[in-house]
Amino acid sequence: MQQPNSVSCSELMLRETASQTAGPYVHIGLALHVAGLPKRDEELWNQMARPEAEGEHIEVIGKVIDGNGDLVRDALLEAWQTDAHGEYQPEYDQHKPFNSFGRTATTAEGDSEWSLITVKPGAVALSNGRVMAPHINLAIFARGINIHLQTRLYFEDEAEANAACPVLNAIESPARRQTLIAKREEVDGKVRYRLDIRLQGEGETVFFDF
Amino acid sequence: MQDNNKRALNKRYVERDRDWHPPAYAPGYKTSVARSPSQALVSLWNPTASELMGPDFRKLRMGPHDNDLLLNHRDAEKPGLPVGERIIMFGRVLDQFGKPVPHTLVEMWQANAGGRYRHKKDAYLAPLDPNFGGVGRCLTDEDGWYRFRTIKPGPYPWGNGINTWRPAHIHVSVMGPAISTRLITQMYFEGDPLIPLCPIVQTLNDQEAVETMTARLDMARSRPMDSLAYRFDIVVRGELQTYFENQ
């Protein structure tokens, strides 16, 4: 029931174009080599940090799991994070040591893990004096996902920062906060963080609306 | 505080109407059943630089034919033009207040004229076209316009039901100014009788929302004796200035 003095938003503005699933062939458009297409000069992919980038070099990996406990083998993920100093670098340039944006996909065969080659992001100061713990924003697109799912990945060895992070604390259930915390591993002397994303059911990952 | 991050502080985006977009759980589209969260989304009513900023792709190096699907995938043996109806797909990226979104990345992918994708996983019996890859990308210009040249994709069957067919469609991905505006959609063609029959289209509750995904034939911009033109404007979330810091 419309209030007499209110204006419905559609009278003031255009409606956002509606979302549709990226579908099973998303790779043709956004991950050409996965589809079996030749790469173009520059593709947006998973190497966010080159060896000369400042900060702690890490790999971030994980699986995507559906409500039946099965692997989602056709997911595409987009990552967005700060550099090691907690600063976003919007200007994407493949010749720079570090880019804030990256893409990755789960694999059709084997363990079906997505992976990002990056540096550990820094904490982000907010203007109210509070500090967000280091994190990576992730968007998940796939067949059967009608509008992309938005989540964040945090780091288990940042316990103090995580406990104070206003966004983690916006999740009412302390148990559910744990679904965003990636576990640290060391493999051949290299640091790796692992976070499995569970789309539905037990241990379901927290997804955000913003 | 970090300089780059400050630029985002006074920005807000119009709330995304989740009843307008398709719900995660849409049982008519069977794959969504096990891939939809059962818990509620957690609302970030006070978004941060993490959501209010996004990548700027002006320095992404593109090839000369990245937005021309008639030319960007040639058969090495017998180079020629792809088979199918030659079309120009063009339009504007605007925000909800009608403000053009300049220099933003628009990417698209599609099946060929027979409804077959050049993808390892697509085994539909329609043949691949040796001169068609099915992928394009470009940046919008100063005024938010984008354009692609391609062929009209064919409809194709899929396993959702006994006899379900996708209407002709082109997948379209747009970044917009921030992570908050990121959107992937599908563009359909005006007048296609398969649109109302499609379970993926039917994930939307509102016929008006379907209209936002339907390209219109534009005879004025069609090229005589060459290509028909279809116009598809993309609307991303509107940007609000708040003038107050409250983070």
Tab-separated table of C-alpha atoms in Angstrom:
chain	number	residue	atom	x	y	z
A	1	MET	CA	0.000	0.000	0.000
A	2	GLN	CA	1.640	3.241	-1.101
A	3	GLN	CA	1.743	6.073	1.392
A	4	PRO	CA	0.172	9.257	0.002
A	5	ASN	CA	3.318	11.341	0.396
A	6	SER	CA	5.869	8.798	-0.683
A	7	VAL	CA	7.181	8.317	-4.186
A	8	SER	CA	7.849	4.804	-5.395
A	9	CYS	CA	11.428	4.390	-6.505
A	10	SER	CA	10.479	3.388	-10.039
A	11	GLU	CA	9.069	6.866	-10.643
A	12	LEU	CA	12.419	8.392	-9.805
A	13	MET	CA	14.801	6.012	-11.419
A	14	LEU	CA	15.409	3.258	-13.887
A	15	ARG	CA	15.269	-0.334	-12.719
A	16	GLU	CA	18.544	-2.209	-12.591
A	17	THR	CA	18.941	-4.730	-15.412
A	18	ALA	CA	17.932	-8.098	-13.968
A	19	SER	CA	20.571	-10.727	-13.252
A	20	GLN	CA	20.699	-14.126	-14.941
A	21	THR	CA	22.909	-17.110	-14.303
A	22	ALA	CA	26.345	-16.996	-15.940
A	23	GLY	CA	25.587	-20.566	-17.046
A	24	PRO	CA	27.800	-23.580	-17.681
A	25	TYR	CA	29.764	-21.899	-20.480
A	26	VAL	CA	30.849	-18.813	-18.537
A	27	HIS	CA	34.451	-19.745	-19.340
A	28	ILE	CA	34.042	-18.851	-23.009
A	29	GLY	CA	33.524	-15.255	-22.001
A	30	LEU	CA	35.526	-14.875	-18.798
A	31	ALA	CA	38.084	-17.726	-18.644
A	32	LEU	CA	38.935	-18.547	-22.260
A	33	HIS	CA	41.640	-21.138	-21.703
A	34	VAL	CA	39.320	-23.148	-19.433
A	35	ALA	CA	36.792	-23.366	-22.288
A	36	GLY	CA	39.581	-24.446	-24.654
A	37	LEU	CA	39.744	-21.138	-26.521
A	38	PRO	CA	43.019	-19.403	-27.384
A	39	LYS	CA	43.989	-16.605	-24.986
A	40	ARG	CA	43.947	-13.006	-26.148
A	41	ASP	CA	46.864	-10.640	-25.480
A	42	GLU	CA	45.757	-9.910	-21.958
A	43	GLU	CA	43.276	-11.931	-19.930
A	44	LEU	CA	41.955	-11.204	-16.458
A	45	TRP	CA	43.087	-14.145	-14.398
A	46	ASN	CA	44.411	-15.338	-11.078
A	47	GLN	CA	47.895	-13.861	-10.794
A	48	MET	CA	47.151	-10.769	-8.746
A	49	ALA	CA	50.712	-10.387	-7.483
A	50	ARG	CA	53.902	-10.688	-9.474
A	51	PRO	CA	57.098	-11.771	-7.698
A	52	GLU	CA	58.187	-8.136	-7.174
A	53	ALA	CA	54.975	-7.160	-5.337
A	54	GLU	CA	55.449	-5.921	-1.777
A	55	GLY	CA	54.113	-8.043	1.058
A	56	GLU	CA	53.776	-11.684	2.004
A	57	HIS	CA	53.282	-13.817	-1.088
A	58	ILE	CA	50.531	-16.352	-0.643
A	59	GLU	CA	48.317	-18.703	-2.583
A	60	VAL	CA	44.648	-18.874	-1.711
A	61	ILE	CA	42.737	-21.982	-2.735
A	62	GLY	CA	39.460	-23.706	-2.130
A	63	LYS	CA	36.633	-25.808	-3.414
A	64	VAL	CA	33.021	-24.867	-4.017
A	65	ILE	CA	30.563	-27.426	-2.636
A	66	ASP	CA	26.828	-27.665	-3.277
A	67	GLY	CA	23.952	-28.661	-0.996
A	68	ASN	CA	24.486	-32.356	-1.732
A	69	GLY	CA	28.141	-32.198	-0.727
A	70	ASP	CA	29.194	-32.469	-4.378
A	71	LEU	CA	31.903	-30.343	-5.954
A	72	VAL	CA	30.768	-27.440	-8.103
A	73	ARG	CA	33.131	-27.861	-11.038
A	74	ASP	CA	31.953	-24.984	-13.167
A	75	ALA	CA	32.176	-22.010	-10.805
A	76	LEU	CA	33.896	-18.760	-11.693
A	77	LEU	CA	35.127	-16.541	-8.860
A	78	GLU	CA	36.170	-12.902	-8.812
A	79	ALA	CA	38.457	-11.550	-6.134
A	80	TRP	CA	38.942	-7.979	-4.935
A	81	GLN	CA	41.414	-7.094	-2.204
A	82	THR	CA	43.806	-4.424	-0.971
A	83	ASP	CA	47.544	-4.513	-1.423
A	84	ALA	CA	49.789	-5.376	1.520
A	85	HIS	CA	49.323	-1.820	2.866
A	86	GLY	CA	45.554	-2.032	3.059
A	87	GLU	CA	45.017	0.119	-0.034
A	88	TYR	CA	42.789	-0.808	-2.984
A	89	GLN	CA	44.475	-0.402	-6.383
A	90	PRO	CA	41.575	0.259	-8.762
A	91	GLU	CA	43.652	0.899	-11.876
A	92	TYR	CA	44.098	-2.558	-13.364
A	93	ASP	CA	47.366	-2.905	-15.242
A	94	GLN	CA	49.038	-6.203	-15.988
A	95	HIS	CA	52.439	-4.550	-15.894
A	96	LYS	CA	52.051	-3.501	-12.278
A	97	PRO	CA	53.422	-5.714	-9.501
A	98	PHE	CA	49.995	-5.983	-7.865
A	99	ASN	CA	46.367	-5.779	-8.961
A	100	SER	CA	43.400	-5.685	-6.610
A	101	PHE	CA	41.203	-7.654	-9.024
A	102	GLY	CA	41.530	-11.286	-10.073
A	103	ARG	CA	39.538	-14.128	-11.560
A	104	THR	CA	39.733	-17.857	-11.040
A	105	ALA	CA	37.603	-20.932	-11.635
A	106	THR	CA	37.122	-24.377	-10.183
A	107	THR	CA	38.473	-27.137	-12.408
A	108	ALA	CA	36.376	-29.671	-14.298
A	109	GLU	CA	38.754	-32.478	-13.300
A	110	GLY	CA	40.645	-33.566	-10.188
A	111	ASP	CA	40.228	-31.711	-6.894
A	112	SER	CA	38.305	-28.895	-8.567
A	113	GLU	CA	40.022	-26.109	-6.667
A	114	TRP	CA	40.099	-22.444	-7.520
A	115	SER	CA	43.328	-20.633	-6.764
A	116	LEU	CA	44.646	-17.090	-6.466
A	117	ILE	CA	48.304	-16.066	-6.557
A	118	THR	CA	48.449	-12.935	-4.466
A	119	VAL	CA	49.870	-11.176	-1.436
A	120	LYS	CA	48.240	-11.073	1.933
A	121	PRO	CA	46.058	-7.950	2.028
A	122	GLY	CA	46.547	-5.329	4.715
A	123	ALA	CA	44.047	-4.164	7.295
A	124	VAL	CA	41.754	-1.369	6.110
A	125	ALA	CA	41.278	1.731	8.262
A	126	LEU	CA	37.738	3.115	8.229
A	127	SER	CA	37.047	6.798	8.809
A	128	ASN	CA	35.361	6.141	12.141
A	129	GLY	CA	38.658	4.868	13.502
A	130	ARG	CA	37.682	1.226	13.273
A	131	VAL	CA	39.764	-1.223	11.299
A	132	MET	CA	38.640	-4.028	9.009
A	133	ALA	CA	40.672	-7.187	9.270
A	134	PRO	CA	42.618	-8.245	6.158
A	135	HIS	CA	40.190	-9.935	3.788
A	136	ILE	CA	39.460	-10.766	0.162
A	137	ASN	CA	36.046	-10.053	-1.355
A	138	LEU	CA	34.809	-12.959	-3.451
A	139	ALA	CA	31.955	-13.112	-5.948
A	140	ILE	CA	30.784	-16.539	-7.109
A	141	PHE	CA	29.135	-17.120	-10.485
A	142	ALA	CA	27.965	-20.484	-11.829
A	143	ARG	CA	25.268	-22.464	-13.547
A	144	GLY	CA	22.346	-22.585	-11.118
A	145	ILE	CA	23.381	-19.334	-9.384
A	146	ASN	CA	20.818	-16.778	-10.547
A	147	ILE	CA	22.562	-13.768	-9.064
A	148	HIS	CA	26.193	-13.943	-8.001
A	149	LEU	CA	26.927	-14.728	-4.368
A	150	GLN	CA	29.089	-12.286	-2.453
A	151	THR	CA	31.313	-13.350	0.402
A	152	ARG	CA	34.615	-12.532	2.099
A	153	LEU	CA	37.659	-14.573	2.957
A	154	TYR	CA	39.510	-13.820	6.211
A	155	PHE	CA	42.738	-15.311	7.574
A	156	GLU	CA	42.925	-17.581	10.619
A	157	ASP	CA	46.249	-16.151	11.819
A	158	GLU	CA	44.670	-12.684	12.176
A	159	ALA	CA	42.593	-13.688	15.192
A	160	GLU	CA	42.868	-10.336	16.955
A	161	ALA	CA	41.982	-8.290	13.871
A	162	ASN	CA	39.170	-10.698	13.006
A	163	ALA	CA	37.672	-10.348	16.484
A	164	ALA	CA	37.527	-6.554	16.039
A	165	CYS	CA	36.385	-6.463	12.406
A	166	PRO	CA	33.071	-4.602	12.100
A	167	VAL	CA	32.003	-6.636	9.073
A	168	LEU	CA	32.720	-10.023	10.629
A	169	ASN	CA	30.875	-8.806	13.708
A	170	ALA	CA	27.881	-7.883	11.547
A	171	ILE	CA	27.313	-11.641	11.266
A	172	GLU	CA	25.057	-12.379	14.206
A	173	SER	CA	26.035	-16.011	14.629
A	174	PRO	CA	29.605	-16.418	15.928
A	175	ALA	CA	29.590	-19.962	14.583
A	176	ARG	CA	28.776	-18.728	11.086
A	177	ARG	CA	31.650	-16.202	11.155
A	178	GLN	CA	33.944	-19.206	11.072
A	179	THR	CA	32.739	-20.086	7.562
A	180	LEU	CA	34.773	-17.139	6.227
A	181	ILE	CA	38.067	-17.928	7.944
A	182	ALA	CA	40.686	-19.505	5.681
A	183	LYS	CA	43.105	-22.029	7.199
A	184	ARG	CA	46.819	-21.527	6.840
A	185	GLU	CA	48.960	-24.307	5.380
A	186	GLU	CA	52.616	-24.462	4.430
A	187	VAL	CA	53.384	-26.417	1.284
A	188	ASP	CA	57.022	-26.724	0.103
A	189	GLY	CA	57.906	-23.685	2.205
A	190	LYS	CA	55.133	-21.634	0.586
A	191	VAL	CA	52.225	-20.129	2.483
A	192	ARG	CA	48.785	-21.178	1.370
A	193	TYR	CA	45.351	-20.378	2.747
A	194	ARG	CA	42.398	-22.663	2.131
A	195	LEU	CA	38.718	-21.807	2.226
A	196	ASP	CA	36.011	-24.090	0.939
A	197	ILE	CA	32.811	-22.325	-0.023
A	198	ARG	CA	29.653	-24.226	0.867
A	199	LEU	CA	26.671	-22.965	-1.055
A	200	GLN	CA	24.014	-24.651	1.060
A	201	GLY	CA	23.368	-26.734	4.153
A	202	GLU	CA	25.767	-27.732	6.891
A	203	GLY	CA	28.560	-25.203	7.311
A	204	GLU	CA	26.929	-22.939	4.708
A	205	THR	CA	29.186	-19.985	3.881
A	206	VAL	CA	27.923	-16.550	4.876
A	207	PHE	CA	26.863	-14.526	1.834
A	208	PHE	CA	26.404	-10.771	1.951
A	209	ASP	CA	23.979	-8.268	0.561
A	210	PHE	CA	25.419	-4.767	0.117
B	1	MET	CA	43.994	6.470	6.384
B	2	GLN	CA	44.800	4.934	3.007
B	3	ASP	CA	44.402	7.554	0.257
B	4	ASN	CA	42.805	5.484	-2.498
B	5	ASN	CA	40.232	4.140	-0.097
B	6	LYS	CA	39.080	7.640	0.886
B	7	ARG	CA	37.626	8.266	-2.551
B	8	ALA	CA	34.869	5.771	-1.927
B	9	LEU	CA	33.763	7.115	1.399
B	10	ASN	CA	30.996	9.436	0.330
B	11	LYS	CA	29.538	7.043	-2.192
B	12	ARG	CA	26.504	4.870	-1.734
B	13	TYR	CA	24.619	2.767	-4.227
B	14	VAL	CA	20.879	2.407	-4.426
B	15	GLU	CA	19.876	-0.755	-2.619
B	16	ARG	CA	19.631	-3.800	-4.855
B	17	ASP	CA	16.006	-4.926	-5.037
B	18	ARG	CA	16.310	-8.635	-4.438
B	19	ASP	CA	12.648	-9.236	-5.316
B	20	TRP	CA	13.287	-7.792	-8.743
B	21	HIS	CA	16.274	-10.042	-9.406
B	22	PRO	CA	15.706	-13.778	-9.585
B	23	PRO	CA	15.771	-15.539	-6.207
B	24	ALA	CA	18.634	-17.951	-5.529
B	25	TYR	CA	16.176	-20.824	-5.098
B	26	ALA	CA	14.024	-21.166	-8.220
B	27	PRO	CA	12.958	-24.818	-8.426
B	28	GLY	CA	11.782	-24.556	-12.042
B	29	TYR	CA	15.470	-24.089	-12.887
B	30	LYS	CA	16.600	-27.371	-11.408
B	31	THR	CA	20.304	-26.646	-10.999
B	32	SER	CA	19.471	-23.796	-8.615
B	33	VAL	CA	17.949	-26.192	-6.071
B	34	ALA	CA	21.260	-27.459	-4.639
B	35	ARG	CA	23.221	-24.295	-5.421
B	36	SER	CA	21.122	-21.772	-3.521
B	37	PRO	CA	21.936	-20.683	0.050
B	38	SER	CA	19.327	-21.709	2.599
B	39	GLN	CA	20.368	-19.028	5.099
B	40	ALA	CA	19.506	-15.354	4.745
B	41	LEU	CA	22.042	-12.986	3.215
B	42	VAL	CA	23.834	-10.848	5.797
B	43	SER	CA	23.160	-7.176	5.074
B	44	LEU	CA	26.051	-4.740	5.138
B	45	TRP	CA	24.032	-1.606	5.698
B	46	ASN	CA	27.223	0.386	6.069
B	47	PRO	CA	29.291	-0.683	3.059
B	48	THR	CA	33.031	-0.037	3.085
B	49	ALA	CA	35.704	0.762	0.504
B	50	SER	CA	35.757	-2.984	-0.096
B	51	GLU	CA	32.303	-2.809	-1.712
B	52	LEU	CA	32.267	0.829	-2.883
B	53	MET	CA	35.393	0.643	-5.034
B	54	GLY	CA	36.136	-1.548	-8.004
B	55	PRO	CA	38.576	-2.178	-10.830
B	56	ASP	CA	39.135	0.322	-13.633
B	57	PHE	CA	40.084	-1.535	-16.816
B	58	ARG	CA	41.149	1.378	-19.009
B	59	LYS	CA	44.677	-0.035	-19.174
B	60	LEU	CA	43.612	-3.575	-20.091
B	61	ARG	CA	45.177	-4.127	-23.502
B	62	MET	CA	42.586	-5.269	-26.009
B	63	GLY	CA	43.041	-6.610	-29.509
B	64	PRO	CA	41.650	-4.723	-32.529
B	65	HIS	CA	38.836	-7.263	-33.010
B	66	ASP	CA	37.963	-8.004	-29.405
B	67	ASN	CA	34.469	-6.561	-29.971
B	68	ASP	CA	34.059	-7.968	-33.497
B	69	LEU	CA	32.975	-11.601	-33.397
B	70	LEU	CA	32.776	-11.698	-37.190
B	71	LEU	CA	36.548	-11.316	-37.321
B	72	ASN	CA	38.052	-12.410	-34.017
B	73	HIS	CA	38.162	-16.171	-34.550
B	74	ARG	CA	39.394	-17.230	-37.997
B	75	ASP	CA	39.807	-20.758	-39.267
B	76	ALA	CA	43.565	-21.197	-39.810
B	77	GLU	CA	43.006	-23.443	-42.856
B	78	LYS	CA	40.165	-21.639	-44.601
B	79	PRO	CA	39.568	-18.214	-43.057
B	80	GLY	CA	36.089	-16.882	-43.771
B	81	LEU	CA	33.123	-15.247	-42.129
B	82	PRO	CA	30.976	-17.087	-39.619
B	83	VAL	CA	27.637	-18.513	-40.715
B	84	GLY	CA	24.500	-16.782	-39.455
B	85	GLU	CA	22.582	-13.508	-39.302
B	86	ARG	CA	25.009	-10.594	-39.058
B	87	ILE	CA	23.977	-8.273	-36.259
B	88	ILE	CA	25.235	-5.204	-34.451
B	89	MET	CA	24.570	-5.375	-30.733
B	90	PHE	CA	24.937	-2.014	-29.088
B	91	GLY	CA	23.656	0.144	-26.293
B	92	ARG	CA	24.484	2.254	-23.329
B	93	VAL	CA	25.535	1.427	-19.823
B	94	LEU	CA	23.643	3.813	-17.546
B	95	ASP	CA	23.102	3.977	-13.852
B	96	GLN	CA	19.628	4.082	-12.327
B	97	PHE	CA	19.624	7.896	-12.447
B	98	GLY	CA	20.304	7.843	-16.187
B	99	LYS	CA	23.952	8.809	-15.766
B	100	PRO	CA	26.194	7.180	-18.383
B	101	VAL	CA	28.868	4.810	-17.082
B	102	PRO	CA	31.984	5.571	-19.143
B	103	HIS	CA	35.090	3.377	-19.601
B	104	THR	CA	33.585	0.319	-17.992
B	105	LEU	CA	34.256	-3.232	-19.113
B	106	VAL	CA	31.500	-5.062	-20.985
B	107	GLU	CA	32.129	-8.711	-21.836
B	108	MET	CA	29.883	-11.092	-23.763
B	109	TRP	CA	29.763	-14.706	-24.892
B	110	GLN	CA	27.325	-16.737	-26.941
B	111	ALA	CA	26.539	-19.837	-28.992
B	112	ASN	CA	26.944	-19.855	-32.766
B	113	ALA	CA	24.099	-19.653	-35.294
B	114	GLY	CA	23.312	-23.322	-34.727
B	115	GLY	CA	23.109	-22.970	-30.962
B	116	ARG	CA	26.497	-24.576	-30.230
B	117	TYR	CA	29.103	-23.104	-27.886
B	118	ARG	CA	32.814	-23.426	-28.536
B	119	HIS	CA	33.308	-25.011	-25.121
B	120	LYS	CA	34.872	-28.327	-24.172
B	121	LYS	CA	31.710	-29.224	-22.271
B	122	ASP	CA	29.158	-28.497	-24.991
B	123	ALA	CA	28.247	-31.655	-26.900
B	124	TYR	CA	25.087	-30.434	-28.668
B	125	LEU	CA	24.894	-31.993	-32.130
B	126	ALA	CA	24.838	-28.711	-34.038
B	127	PRO	CA	28.301	-28.222	-35.527
B	128	LEU	CA	30.954	-25.765	-34.426
B	129	ASP	CA	31.640	-22.952	-36.864
B	130	PRO	CA	35.364	-22.860	-37.672
B	131	ASN	CA	35.172	-19.061	-38.028
B	132	PHE	CA	33.305	-18.340	-34.825
B	133	GLY	CA	34.607	-18.279	-31.254
B	134	GLY	CA	31.699	-16.561	-29.518
B	135	VAL	CA	33.463	-14.149	-27.182
B	136	GLY	CA	33.799	-10.378	-27.147
B	137	ARG	CA	34.749	-7.522	-24.860
B	138	CYS	CA	35.049	-3.758	-24.975
B	139	LEU	CA	35.072	-0.654	-22.808
B	140	THR	CA	32.204	1.800	-22.943
B	141	ASP	CA	33.124	5.189	-24.423
B	142	GLU	CA	32.915	8.638	-22.764
B	143	ASP	CA	29.118	8.566	-22.977
B	144	GLY	CA	28.649	4.986	-21.848
B	145	TRP	CA	28.091	3.439	-25.283
B	146	TYR	CA	29.339	-0.041	-26.199
B	147	ARG	CA	29.045	-2.038	-29.415
B	148	PHE	CA	29.735	-5.512	-30.730
B	149	ARG	CA	29.429	-7.035	-34.152
B	150	THR	CA	28.396	-10.673	-34.159
B	151	ILE	CA	25.941	-13.203	-35.523
B	152	LYS	CA	22.606	-13.959	-33.942
B	153	PRO	CA	22.946	-17.052	-31.744
B	154	GLY	CA	20.614	-19.991	-32.291
B	155	PRO	CA	18.302	-21.498	-29.664
B	156	TYR	CA	19.404	-24.840	-28.233
B	157	PRO	CA	17.968	-27.674	-26.157
B	158	TRP	CA	19.098	-28.422	-22.600
B	159	GLY	CA	18.359	-31.030	-20.000
B	160	ASN	CA	16.282	-29.091	-17.493
B	161	GLY	CA	13.048	-30.714	-18.693
B	162	ILE	CA	12.090	-33.303	-21.281
B	163	ASN	CA	11.953	-30.713	-24.058
B	164	THR	CA	13.343	-27.399	-22.812
B	165	TRP	CA	15.007	-24.949	-25.164
B	166	ARG	CA	16.947	-21.787	-24.405
B	167	PRO	CA	15.765	-18.779	-26.390
B	168	ALA	CA	18.447	-17.124	-28.508
B	169	HIS	CA	20.544	-15.198	-25.996
B	170	ILE	CA	23.875	-13.523	-25.451
B	171	HIS	CA	25.497	-13.571	-22.009
B	172	VAL	CA	26.532	-10.078	-20.937
B	173	SER	CA	28.837	-9.155	-18.070
B	174	VAL	CA	29.322	-5.592	-16.879
B	175	MET	CA	31.601	-4.302	-14.133
B	176	GLY	CA	30.241	-0.816	-13.513
B	177	PRO	CA	32.031	1.604	-11.179
B	178	ALA	CA	32.296	-0.668	-8.131
B	179	ILE	CA	32.108	-4.194	-6.796
B	180	SER	CA	28.569	-3.222	-5.733
B	181	THR	CA	27.480	-2.675	-9.343
B	182	ARG	CA	28.855	-5.947	-10.749
B	183	LEU	CA	26.253	-7.709	-12.850
B	184	ILE	CA	25.962	-10.660	-15.211
B	185	THR	CA	22.808	-11.008	-17.258
B	186	GLN	CA	21.556	-12.472	-20.530
B	187	MET	CA	20.257	-10.527	-23.491
B	188	TYR	CA	17.236	-11.924	-25.336
B	189	PHE	CA	15.804	-10.884	-28.687
B	190	GLU	CA	12.494	-9.069	-28.952
B	191	GLY	CA	9.694	-11.253	-30.263
B	192	ASP	CA	11.289	-14.649	-29.603
B	193	PRO	CA	8.457	-17.087	-28.761
B	194	LEU	CA	10.840	-19.170	-26.629
B	195	ILE	CA	11.342	-16.367	-24.068
B	196	PRO	CA	8.154	-17.010	-22.036
B	197	LEU	CA	8.760	-20.791	-22.124
B	198	CYS	CA	12.268	-20.668	-20.663
B	199	PRO	CA	12.805	-21.866	-17.055
B	200	ILE	CA	15.799	-19.533	-16.663
B	201	VAL	CA	13.749	-16.523	-17.786
B	202	GLN	CA	10.978	-17.757	-15.474
B	203	THR	CA	13.279	-17.417	-12.446
B	204	LEU	CA	12.139	-13.768	-12.596
B	205	ASN	CA	8.847	-12.896	-10.946
B	206	ASP	CA	8.162	-9.782	-12.920
B	207	GLN	CA	7.510	-9.394	-16.654
B	208	GLU	CA	8.982	-5.891	-16.424
B	209	ALA	CA	12.258	-7.387	-15.276
B	210	VAL	CA	12.250	-9.647	-18.353
B	211	GLU	CA	11.835	-6.510	-20.478
B	212	THR	CA	15.110	-5.142	-19.055
B	213	MET	CA	16.868	-8.120	-20.668
B	214	THR	CA	15.229	-7.893	-24.085
B	215	ALA	CA	17.086	-6.237	-26.955
B	216	ARG	CA	15.028	-4.184	-29.439
B	217	LEU	CA	15.446	-4.192	-33.179
B	218	ASP	CA	16.743	-0.756	-34.218
B	219	MET	CA	16.189	-0.258	-37.930
B	220	ALA	CA	17.697	3.237	-37.905
B	221	ARG	CA	21.055	1.919	-36.812
B	222	SER	CA	20.919	-1.201	-38.955
B	223	ARG	CA	23.325	-1.104	-41.892
B	224	PRO	CA	21.613	-1.545	-45.267
B	225	MET	CA	22.734	-4.657	-47.132
B	226	ASP	CA	24.969	-5.559	-44.169
B	227	SER	CA	23.649	-6.023	-40.593
B	228	LEU	CA	20.559	-5.605	-38.468
B	229	ALA	CA	21.077	-3.696	-35.208
B	230	TYR	CA	19.744	-4.656	-31.785
B	231	ARG	CA	19.855	-2.160	-28.964
B	232	PHE	CA	20.390	-3.323	-25.422
B	233	ASP	CA	20.856	-0.737	-22.682
B	234	ILE	CA	22.293	-1.998	-19.420
B	235	VAL	CA	21.300	-0.296	-16.178
B	236	VAL	CA	23.567	-0.646	-13.165
B	237	ARG	CA	22.881	0.461	-9.608
B	238	GLY	CA	22.539	4.197	-9.122
B	239	GLU	CA	25.260	6.113	-7.339
B	240	LEU	CA	24.234	8.375	-4.469
B	241	GLN	CA	26.427	11.020	-2.902
B	242	THR	CA	25.986	11.231	0.849
B	243	TYR	CA	28.174	14.264	1.710
B	244	PHE	CA	28.581	12.924	5.220
B	245	GLU	CA	31.137	10.512	6.555
B	246	ASN	CA	29.600	8.012	8.867
B	247	GLN	CA	31.927	5.064	8.688
